[in-house]
């Protein structure tokens, strides 16, 4: 926007600011408040100009954007500023606004509705996982060889095979002491199963393992290792029985049936929440693909900042030191986050526009319930939390997020089929 402030207003501002400087100036040879105006203007030229700009520019900028019915979403950058006493103040203000775009036809977007019904197999798998987590390893005392289902306690040393340049770290032997391996287990490599099956404690084994290129441990992926293995012992995994006593060990349950019912309820609720959330994400992805419009870069950069902040917090929780974080290539990290941030901002803008179409609002009671949850999670007094979030602007963002969540839920009901 190009804005012009009348000359007489500029002159009044210069006089007002200059008089204030006169009252405050302390210059040797002059009594307080008696310094000549010409000297004040010369001595404090830059400060006076800055104060004049700050006294008149914001008011006229707000009037101009209100008259044009514009809502800036970024701080205005002032360019081509022309300021002289007795002349109109002229300047250009450059800022971003939300793009104008239509969401006509959003009702036509369709995504498959997920089957959120909990299955018996899912319940049984979770029960098995819980039993497994409470299992104990008991030694096998009878004199017999290892068989499928047994756990072998082994000590091993592996040497890398093959020629060519190998990183120094990769040349170090692969070792392990008293490692437990399930013979015939689905996560056990076939070469280990074949070597261990039929062996007995005290035996020394030699065999090679060729790891696939996509092996999870990068150091071993695509490599061939020659192993020397000593079988130390045979053990059996003993799982607890699903009894009332076992249920009471897990928590405040009346018995095993009470535990199973509450487990089913939890699993069903979690599955429903997870699958519906994934479907809502797919709906937003479909909307992003359907509508093309420019995304304000200032909002994108804010989202990049938020993503980086979450990432750094996660690294800190994992034990990364502050000095090591400072060594990260933040330019590369920001560039890597940019495309995802664009889609996140675009999705939010689409949800906001659809919320307007659907006349979705968030009540004060809904915001209050959210604050109560945050207060319980953070253990911060509710009144203190509310005041802090109001002052830093976070309360408005919470209301925005709740509105988007309500919009996403409405779209799920309308568009998932």
PDB file of C-alpha atoms in Angstrom, residues 152-158 173-181 227-233 235:
ATOM      1  CA  UNK A 152      19.575 -69.804  23.576  1.00  0.00           C
ATOM      2  CA  UNK A 153      21.866 -67.851  25.873  1.00  0.00           C
ATOM      3  CA  UNK A 154      24.967 -67.200  23.758  1.00  0.00           C
ATOM      4  CA  UNK A 155      28.210 -65.273  23.642  1.00  0.00           C
ATOM      5  CA  UNK A 156      29.451 -64.356  20.172  1.00  0.00           C
ATOM      6  CA  UNK A 157      32.136 -62.572  18.196  1.00  0.00           C
ATOM      7  CA  UNK A 158      31.706 -61.679  14.534  1.00  0.00           C
ATOM      8  CA  UNK A 173      34.237 -56.967  15.655  1.00  0.00           C
ATOM      9  CA  UNK A 174      30.572 -57.539  16.415  1.00  0.00           C
ATOM     10  CA  UNK A 175      30.395 -58.944  19.949  1.00  0.00           C
ATOM     11  CA  UNK A 176      27.813 -59.888  22.565  1.00  0.00           C
ATOM     12  CA  UNK A 177      27.809 -61.584  25.969  1.00  0.00           C
ATOM     13  CA  UNK A 178      24.913 -63.607  27.402  1.00  0.00           C
ATOM     14  CA  UNK A 179      22.574 -62.581  24.604  1.00  0.00           C
ATOM     15  CA  UNK A 180      19.167 -64.282  24.478  1.00  0.00           C
ATOM     16  CA  UNK A 181      17.986 -65.509  21.037  1.00  0.00           C
ATOM     17  CA  UNK A 227      30.600 -65.680  13.729  1.00  0.00           C
ATOM     18  CA  UNK A 228      32.182 -67.674  16.541  1.00  0.00           C
ATOM     19  CA  UNK A 229      29.386 -68.558  18.970  1.00  0.00           C
ATOM     20  CA  UNK A 230      29.393 -70.314  22.330  1.00  0.00           C
ATOM     21  CA  UNK A 231      26.102 -71.773  23.566  1.00  0.00           C
ATOM     22  CA  UNK A 232      25.947 -71.028  27.294  1.00  0.00           C
ATOM     23  CA  UNK A 233      22.501 -72.293  28.288  1.00  0.00           C
ATOM     24  CA  UNK A 235      16.096 -71.352  28.648  1.00  0.00           C
TER      25      UNK A 235
END
